[in-house]
Coordinates of C-alpha atoms and ligand atoms in Angstrom, one line a residue:
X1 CA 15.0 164.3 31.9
X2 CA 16.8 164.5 28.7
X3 CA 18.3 160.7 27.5
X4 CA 19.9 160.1 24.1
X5 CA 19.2 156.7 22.9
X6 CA 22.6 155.3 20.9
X7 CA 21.7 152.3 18.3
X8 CA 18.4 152.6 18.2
X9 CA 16.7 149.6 16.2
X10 CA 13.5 150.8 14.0
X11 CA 11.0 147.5 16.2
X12 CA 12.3 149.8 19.8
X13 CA 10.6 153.2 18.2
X14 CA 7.1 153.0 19.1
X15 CA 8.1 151.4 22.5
X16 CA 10.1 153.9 23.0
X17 CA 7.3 156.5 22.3
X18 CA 4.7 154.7 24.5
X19 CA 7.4 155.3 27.2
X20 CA 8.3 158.9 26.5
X21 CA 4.0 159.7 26.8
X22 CA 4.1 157.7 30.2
X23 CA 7.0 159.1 32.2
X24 CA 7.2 162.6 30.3
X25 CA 10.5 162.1 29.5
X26 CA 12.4 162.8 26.2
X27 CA 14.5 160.4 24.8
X28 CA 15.9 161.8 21.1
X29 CA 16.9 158.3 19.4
X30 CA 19.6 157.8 17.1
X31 CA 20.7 154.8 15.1
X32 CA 24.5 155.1 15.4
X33 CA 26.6 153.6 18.3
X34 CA 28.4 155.5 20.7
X35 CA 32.1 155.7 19.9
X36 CA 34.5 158.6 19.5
X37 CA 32.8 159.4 16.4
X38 CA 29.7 160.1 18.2
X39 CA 30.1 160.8 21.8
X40 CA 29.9 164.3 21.1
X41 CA 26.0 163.8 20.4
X42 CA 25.5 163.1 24.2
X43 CA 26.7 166.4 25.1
X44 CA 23.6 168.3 26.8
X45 CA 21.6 164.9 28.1
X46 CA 20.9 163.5 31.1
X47 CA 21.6 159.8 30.9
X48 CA 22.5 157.4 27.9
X49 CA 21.0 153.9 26.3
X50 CA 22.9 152.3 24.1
X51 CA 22.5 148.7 22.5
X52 CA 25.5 147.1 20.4
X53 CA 28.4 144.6 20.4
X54 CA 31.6 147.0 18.9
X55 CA 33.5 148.5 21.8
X56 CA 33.0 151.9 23.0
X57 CA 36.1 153.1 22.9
X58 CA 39.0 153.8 25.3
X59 CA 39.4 155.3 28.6
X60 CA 39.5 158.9 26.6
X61 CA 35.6 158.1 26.0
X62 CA 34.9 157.9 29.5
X63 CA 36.6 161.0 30.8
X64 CA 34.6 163.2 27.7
X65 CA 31.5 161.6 28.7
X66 CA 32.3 162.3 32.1
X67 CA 33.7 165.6 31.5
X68 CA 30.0 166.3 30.0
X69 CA 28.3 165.3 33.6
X70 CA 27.1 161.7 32.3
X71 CA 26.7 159.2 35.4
X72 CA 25.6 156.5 33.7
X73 CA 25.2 154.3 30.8
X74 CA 21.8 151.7 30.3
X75 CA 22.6 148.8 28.1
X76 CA 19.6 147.2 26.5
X77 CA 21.5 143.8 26.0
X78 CA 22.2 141.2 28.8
X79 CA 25.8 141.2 27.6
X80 CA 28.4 144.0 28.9
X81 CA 31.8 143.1 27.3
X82 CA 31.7 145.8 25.4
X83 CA 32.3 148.2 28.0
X84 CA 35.6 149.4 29.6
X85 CA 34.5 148.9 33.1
X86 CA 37.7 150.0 35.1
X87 CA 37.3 153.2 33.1
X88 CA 33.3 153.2 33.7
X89 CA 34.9 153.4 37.6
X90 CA 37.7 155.5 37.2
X91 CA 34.9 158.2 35.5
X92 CA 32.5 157.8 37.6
X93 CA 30.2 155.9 35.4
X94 CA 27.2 154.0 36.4
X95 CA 26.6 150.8 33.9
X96 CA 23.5 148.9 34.2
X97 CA 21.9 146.2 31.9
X98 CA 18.9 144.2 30.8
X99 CA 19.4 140.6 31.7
X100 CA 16.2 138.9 31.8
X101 CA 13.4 140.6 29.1
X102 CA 11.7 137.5 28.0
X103 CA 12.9 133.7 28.6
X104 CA 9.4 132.9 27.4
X105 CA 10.4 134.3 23.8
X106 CA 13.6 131.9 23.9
X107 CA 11.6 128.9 25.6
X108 CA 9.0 129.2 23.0
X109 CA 11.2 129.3 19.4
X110 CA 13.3 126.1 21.0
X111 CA 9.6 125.0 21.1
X112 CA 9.1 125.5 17.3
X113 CA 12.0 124.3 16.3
X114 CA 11.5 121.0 18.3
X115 CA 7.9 120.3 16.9
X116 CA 8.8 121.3 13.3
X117 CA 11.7 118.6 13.6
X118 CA 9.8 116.2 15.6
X119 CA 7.1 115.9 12.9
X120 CA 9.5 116.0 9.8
X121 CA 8.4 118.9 8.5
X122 CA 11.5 119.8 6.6
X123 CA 11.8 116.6 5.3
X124 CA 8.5 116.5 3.9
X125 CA 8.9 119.9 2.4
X126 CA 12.0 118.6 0.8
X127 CA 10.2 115.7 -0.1
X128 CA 6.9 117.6 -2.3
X129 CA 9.6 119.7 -4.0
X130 CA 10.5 116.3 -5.5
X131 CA 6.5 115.6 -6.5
X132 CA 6.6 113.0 -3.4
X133 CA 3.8 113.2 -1.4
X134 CA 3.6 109.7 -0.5
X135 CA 3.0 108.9 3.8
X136 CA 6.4 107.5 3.9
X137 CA 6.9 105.1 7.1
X138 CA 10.1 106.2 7.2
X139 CA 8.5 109.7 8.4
X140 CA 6.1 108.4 10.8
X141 CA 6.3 110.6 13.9
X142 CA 6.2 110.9 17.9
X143 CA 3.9 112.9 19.7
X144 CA 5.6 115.7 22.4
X145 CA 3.6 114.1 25.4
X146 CA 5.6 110.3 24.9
X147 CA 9.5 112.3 24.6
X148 CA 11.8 112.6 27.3
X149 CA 13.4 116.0 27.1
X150 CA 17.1 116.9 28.3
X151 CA 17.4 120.5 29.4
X152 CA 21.0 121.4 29.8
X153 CA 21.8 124.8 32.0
X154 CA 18.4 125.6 33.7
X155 CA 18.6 129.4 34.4
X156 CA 16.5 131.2 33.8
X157 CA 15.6 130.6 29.3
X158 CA 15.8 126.8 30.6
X159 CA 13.6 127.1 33.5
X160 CA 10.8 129.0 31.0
X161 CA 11.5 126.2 28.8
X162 CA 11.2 122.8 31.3
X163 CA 8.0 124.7 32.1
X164 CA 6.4 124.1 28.4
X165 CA 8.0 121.0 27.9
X166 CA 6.2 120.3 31.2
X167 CA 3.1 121.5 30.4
X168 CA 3.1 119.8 27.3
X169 CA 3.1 116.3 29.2
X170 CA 6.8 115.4 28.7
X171 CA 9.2 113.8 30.6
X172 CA 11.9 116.4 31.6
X173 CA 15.3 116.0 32.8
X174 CA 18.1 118.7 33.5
X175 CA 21.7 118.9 34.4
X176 CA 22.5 122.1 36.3
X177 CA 25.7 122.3 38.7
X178 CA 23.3 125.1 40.3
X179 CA 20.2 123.7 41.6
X180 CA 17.2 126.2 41.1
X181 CA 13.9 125.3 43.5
X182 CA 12.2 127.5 41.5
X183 CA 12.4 125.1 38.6
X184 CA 12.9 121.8 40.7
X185 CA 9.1 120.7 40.2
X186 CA 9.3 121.1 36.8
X187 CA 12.3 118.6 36.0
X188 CA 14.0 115.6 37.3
X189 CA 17.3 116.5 38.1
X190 CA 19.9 114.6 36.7
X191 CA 23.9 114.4 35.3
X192 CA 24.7 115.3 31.8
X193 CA 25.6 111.8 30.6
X194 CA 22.4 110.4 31.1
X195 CA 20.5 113.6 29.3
X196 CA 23.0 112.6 26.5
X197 CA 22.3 109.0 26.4
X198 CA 18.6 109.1 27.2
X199 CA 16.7 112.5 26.3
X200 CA 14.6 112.2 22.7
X201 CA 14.8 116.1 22.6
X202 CA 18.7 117.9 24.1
X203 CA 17.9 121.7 24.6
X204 CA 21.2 123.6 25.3
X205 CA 20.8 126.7 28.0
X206 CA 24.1 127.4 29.6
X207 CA 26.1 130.2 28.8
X208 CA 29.4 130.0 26.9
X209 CA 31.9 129.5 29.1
X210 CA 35.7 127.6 28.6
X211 CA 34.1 124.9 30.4
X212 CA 31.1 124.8 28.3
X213 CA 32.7 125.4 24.6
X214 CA 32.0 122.1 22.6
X215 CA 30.3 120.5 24.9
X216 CA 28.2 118.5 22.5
X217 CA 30.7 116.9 19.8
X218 CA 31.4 113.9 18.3
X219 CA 31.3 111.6 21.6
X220 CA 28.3 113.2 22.7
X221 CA 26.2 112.6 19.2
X222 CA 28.0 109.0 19.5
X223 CA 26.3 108.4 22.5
X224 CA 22.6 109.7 21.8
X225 CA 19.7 108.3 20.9
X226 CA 19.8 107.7 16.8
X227 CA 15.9 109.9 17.3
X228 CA 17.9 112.7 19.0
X229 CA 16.8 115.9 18.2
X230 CA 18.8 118.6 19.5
X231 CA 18.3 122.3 20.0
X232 CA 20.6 125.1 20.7
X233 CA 19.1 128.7 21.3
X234 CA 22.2 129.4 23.5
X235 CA 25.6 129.8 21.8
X236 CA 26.5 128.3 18.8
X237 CA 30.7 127.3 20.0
X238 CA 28.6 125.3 22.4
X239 CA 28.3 122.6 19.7
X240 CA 31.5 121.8 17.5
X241 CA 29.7 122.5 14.1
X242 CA 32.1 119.9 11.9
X243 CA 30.9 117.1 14.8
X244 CA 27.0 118.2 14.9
X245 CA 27.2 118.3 10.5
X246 CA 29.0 114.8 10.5
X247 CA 26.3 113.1 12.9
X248 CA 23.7 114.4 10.9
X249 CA 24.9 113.4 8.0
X250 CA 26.1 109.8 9.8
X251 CA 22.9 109.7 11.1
X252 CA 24.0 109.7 14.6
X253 CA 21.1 111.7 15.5
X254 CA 18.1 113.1 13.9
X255 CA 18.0 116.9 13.7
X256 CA 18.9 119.9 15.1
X257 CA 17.0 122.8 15.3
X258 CA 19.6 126.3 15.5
X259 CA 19.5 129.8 16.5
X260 CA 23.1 130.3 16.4
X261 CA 25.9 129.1 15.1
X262 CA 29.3 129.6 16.3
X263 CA 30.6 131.8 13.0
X264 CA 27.2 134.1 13.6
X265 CA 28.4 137.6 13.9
X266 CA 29.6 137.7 9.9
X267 CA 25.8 137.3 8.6
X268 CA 23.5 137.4 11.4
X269 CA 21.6 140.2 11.1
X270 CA 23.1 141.6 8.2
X271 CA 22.3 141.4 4.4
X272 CA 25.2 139.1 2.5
X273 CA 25.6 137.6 -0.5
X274 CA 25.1 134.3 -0.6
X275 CA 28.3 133.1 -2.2
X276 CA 29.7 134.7 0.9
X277 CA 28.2 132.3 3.7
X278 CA 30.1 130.1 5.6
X279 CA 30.8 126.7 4.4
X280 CA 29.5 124.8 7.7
X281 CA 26.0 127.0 7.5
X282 CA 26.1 126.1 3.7
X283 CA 26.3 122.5 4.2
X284 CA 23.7 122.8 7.3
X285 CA 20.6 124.4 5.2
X286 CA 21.2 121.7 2.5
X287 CA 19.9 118.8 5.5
X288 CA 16.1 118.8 5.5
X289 CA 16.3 117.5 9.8
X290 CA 18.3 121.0 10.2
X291 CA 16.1 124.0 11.3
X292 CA 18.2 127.5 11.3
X293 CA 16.9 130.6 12.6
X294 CA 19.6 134.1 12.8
X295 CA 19.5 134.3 16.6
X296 CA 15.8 135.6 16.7
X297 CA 14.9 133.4 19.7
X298 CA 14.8 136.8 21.6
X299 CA 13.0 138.7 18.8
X300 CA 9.3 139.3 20.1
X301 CA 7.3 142.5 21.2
X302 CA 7.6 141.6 24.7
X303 CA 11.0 141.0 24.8
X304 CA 11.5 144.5 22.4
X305 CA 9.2 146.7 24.8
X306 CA 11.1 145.1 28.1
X307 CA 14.3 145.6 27.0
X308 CA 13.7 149.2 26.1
X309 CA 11.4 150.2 29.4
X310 CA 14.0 148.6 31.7
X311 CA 16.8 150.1 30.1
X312 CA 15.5 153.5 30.2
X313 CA 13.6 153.6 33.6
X314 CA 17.4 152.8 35.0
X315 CA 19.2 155.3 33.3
X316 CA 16.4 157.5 35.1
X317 CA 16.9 156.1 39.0
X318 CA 20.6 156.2 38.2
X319 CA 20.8 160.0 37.1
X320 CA 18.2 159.7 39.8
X321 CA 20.8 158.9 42.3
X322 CA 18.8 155.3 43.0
X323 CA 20.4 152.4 42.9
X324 CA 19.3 150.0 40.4
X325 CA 19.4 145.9 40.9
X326 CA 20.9 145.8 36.9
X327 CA 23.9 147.4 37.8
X328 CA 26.6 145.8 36.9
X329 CA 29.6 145.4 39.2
X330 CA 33.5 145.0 38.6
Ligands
NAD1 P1 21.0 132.0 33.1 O1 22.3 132.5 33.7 O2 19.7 132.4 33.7 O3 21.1 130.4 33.1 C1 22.2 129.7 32.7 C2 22.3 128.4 33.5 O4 23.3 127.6 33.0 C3 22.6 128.7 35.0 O5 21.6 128.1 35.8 C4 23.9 128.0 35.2 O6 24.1 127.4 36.4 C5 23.9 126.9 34.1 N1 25.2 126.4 33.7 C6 26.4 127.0 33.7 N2 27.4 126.1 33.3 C7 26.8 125.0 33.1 C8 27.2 123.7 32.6 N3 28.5 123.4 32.4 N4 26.3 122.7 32.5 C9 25.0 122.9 32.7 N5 24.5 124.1 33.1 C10 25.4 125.1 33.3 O7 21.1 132.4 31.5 P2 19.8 132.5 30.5 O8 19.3 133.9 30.6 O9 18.9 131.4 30.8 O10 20.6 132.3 29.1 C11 20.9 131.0 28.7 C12 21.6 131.1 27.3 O11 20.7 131.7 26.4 C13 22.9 132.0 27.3 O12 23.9 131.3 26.5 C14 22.4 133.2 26.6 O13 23.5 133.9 25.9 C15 21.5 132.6 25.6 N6 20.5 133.6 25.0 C16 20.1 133.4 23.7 C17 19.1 134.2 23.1 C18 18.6 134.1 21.7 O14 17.9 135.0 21.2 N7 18.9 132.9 21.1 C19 18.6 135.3 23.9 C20 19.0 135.4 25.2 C21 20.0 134.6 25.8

């Protein structure tokens, strides 16, 4: 089978390769998206990956791709917005995607981000720029096995996440509407007000949702622990930015460890002068208790390889004429 591989990312090549040498399939890779500037390349394959955030295109993109025997299209992202799905139908177009690769890889950088705050590391960075070495008892820490941890949304990254905190000898609560017995022995169920008032660590997991936009601001910090540490690897328009800098700042709470930020997309992943960044991340990377990562939670081998072998073993059952469990439905 013959699949053209749209937005190909230099760290999916060798996966990519290992997979070509396993299944004897050819995949040519690309690094452009698919759009109307460069459907035309998919004339001749079988099936089609693709992995990016712009549109497609309009229905006309469809019917060509149609029009050139394509069935399907393989995501490599968990998201599908991006996709004209009544057109996907109306073409006959299969669309499948990749959403679970690695909730350890998410689980684990919420982790890092906890510990380095828990144990002041930025502030005693900040600190021996100064010359100040001193053992400060302003600095003096907590160990992870004495904190009570608040896991908010526990799906799936949450779940992988109440698991290490577990492990690790913590107290874990969660607030789920859903209940998940796959996660249940892990945590303490409980309601959102009482992660809020009582958790020494708050990790955010839910998806962004109307309901879930802001849902930590300034009441929330109000009402937290002044040792609160709190971590979002989820979305950043979970947390109203002005609220988490002013509680920071207020001292309100005592960190916050960040893999997104609500105004992302302009500098994430891209290479920007630094005049150019936002106020709000400016004024965030100045606080030694704030930890900022460019949404890299996701970013390990494992998660890499998975997304790349699911996506492409679907776009083969599809042409296939299998079914695949990643579809994703109207
Ligand atoms: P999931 O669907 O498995 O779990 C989400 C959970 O949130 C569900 O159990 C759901 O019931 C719960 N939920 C929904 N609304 C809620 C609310 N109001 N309060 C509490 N819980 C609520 O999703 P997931 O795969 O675990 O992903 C979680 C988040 O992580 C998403 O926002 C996703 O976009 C983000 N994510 C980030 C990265 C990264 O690299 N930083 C990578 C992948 C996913």
């Amino acid at each position: 089978m013959k699949i053209i591989m749209y937005g190909t990312g230099n760290a999916e090549r060798k996966y990519v390769k290992e997979w070509m040498e396993e299944t004897g399939n050819e995949v040519k890779m690309v690094t452009e998206q698919l759009n109307a500037q460069t459907v035309d390349e998919a004339q001749g394959f079988d099936g089609i990956s693709t992995q990016q955030t712009k549109p497609l295109g309009g229905p006309a993109l469809y019917k060509k791709l149609a029009a050139m025997g394509i069935k399907q299209i393989s995501t490599r992202t968990a998201g599908f917005d991006m996709f004209d799905l009544n057109a996907c139908r109306d073409n006959g177009i299969t669309v499948t995607n990749v959403t679970v690769y690695s909730p350890r890889a998410i689980a684990e950088m919420g982790l890092t981000h906890a510990m380095y705050l828990l144990r002041r590391i930025g502030d005693y960075t900040s600190r021996m720029e100064e010359g100040d070495f001193r053992w400060n008892p302003e600095l003096i820490s907590n160990e992870i096995y004495n904190q009570t941890v608040g896991i908010i949304g526990l799906g799936n990254i949450g779940g992988a996440t109440a698991q290490i905190y577990k492990a690790l000898g913590a107290r874990v609560l969660a607030y789920d509407p859903n209940k998940n017995v796959e996660y249940a022995p892990y945590v303490e169920y409980t309601d959102l007000d009482t992660i809020i008032k009582t958790a020494d660590i708050i990790s955010l997991h839910t998806p962004l949702l109307p309901s879930t936009k802001n849902m930590l601001a300034a009441p929330q910090f109000a009402a937290m622990k002044n040792n609160a540490i709190v971590i979002n690897m989820a979305r950043g328009a979970l947390i109203n930015t002005a609220d988490l800098i002013d509680a920071l700042k207020n001292k309100e709470i005592a960190g916050a460890g960040l893999d997104t930020l609500a105004d992302e997309t302009g500098f994430f992943n891209h290479e920007v002068a630094v005049d150019d960044l936002p106020d709000d991340y400016k004024q965030l990377q100045t606080l030694p208790n704030v930890l900022i990562t460019p949404h890299v939670a996701f970013f390990t081998q494992t998660s890499i390889r998975n997304m790349v072998e699911i996506s492409l073993n679907d776009v083969v059952k599809v042409v296939n004429g299998q079914h695949s469990r990643n579809e994703v439905r109207l």
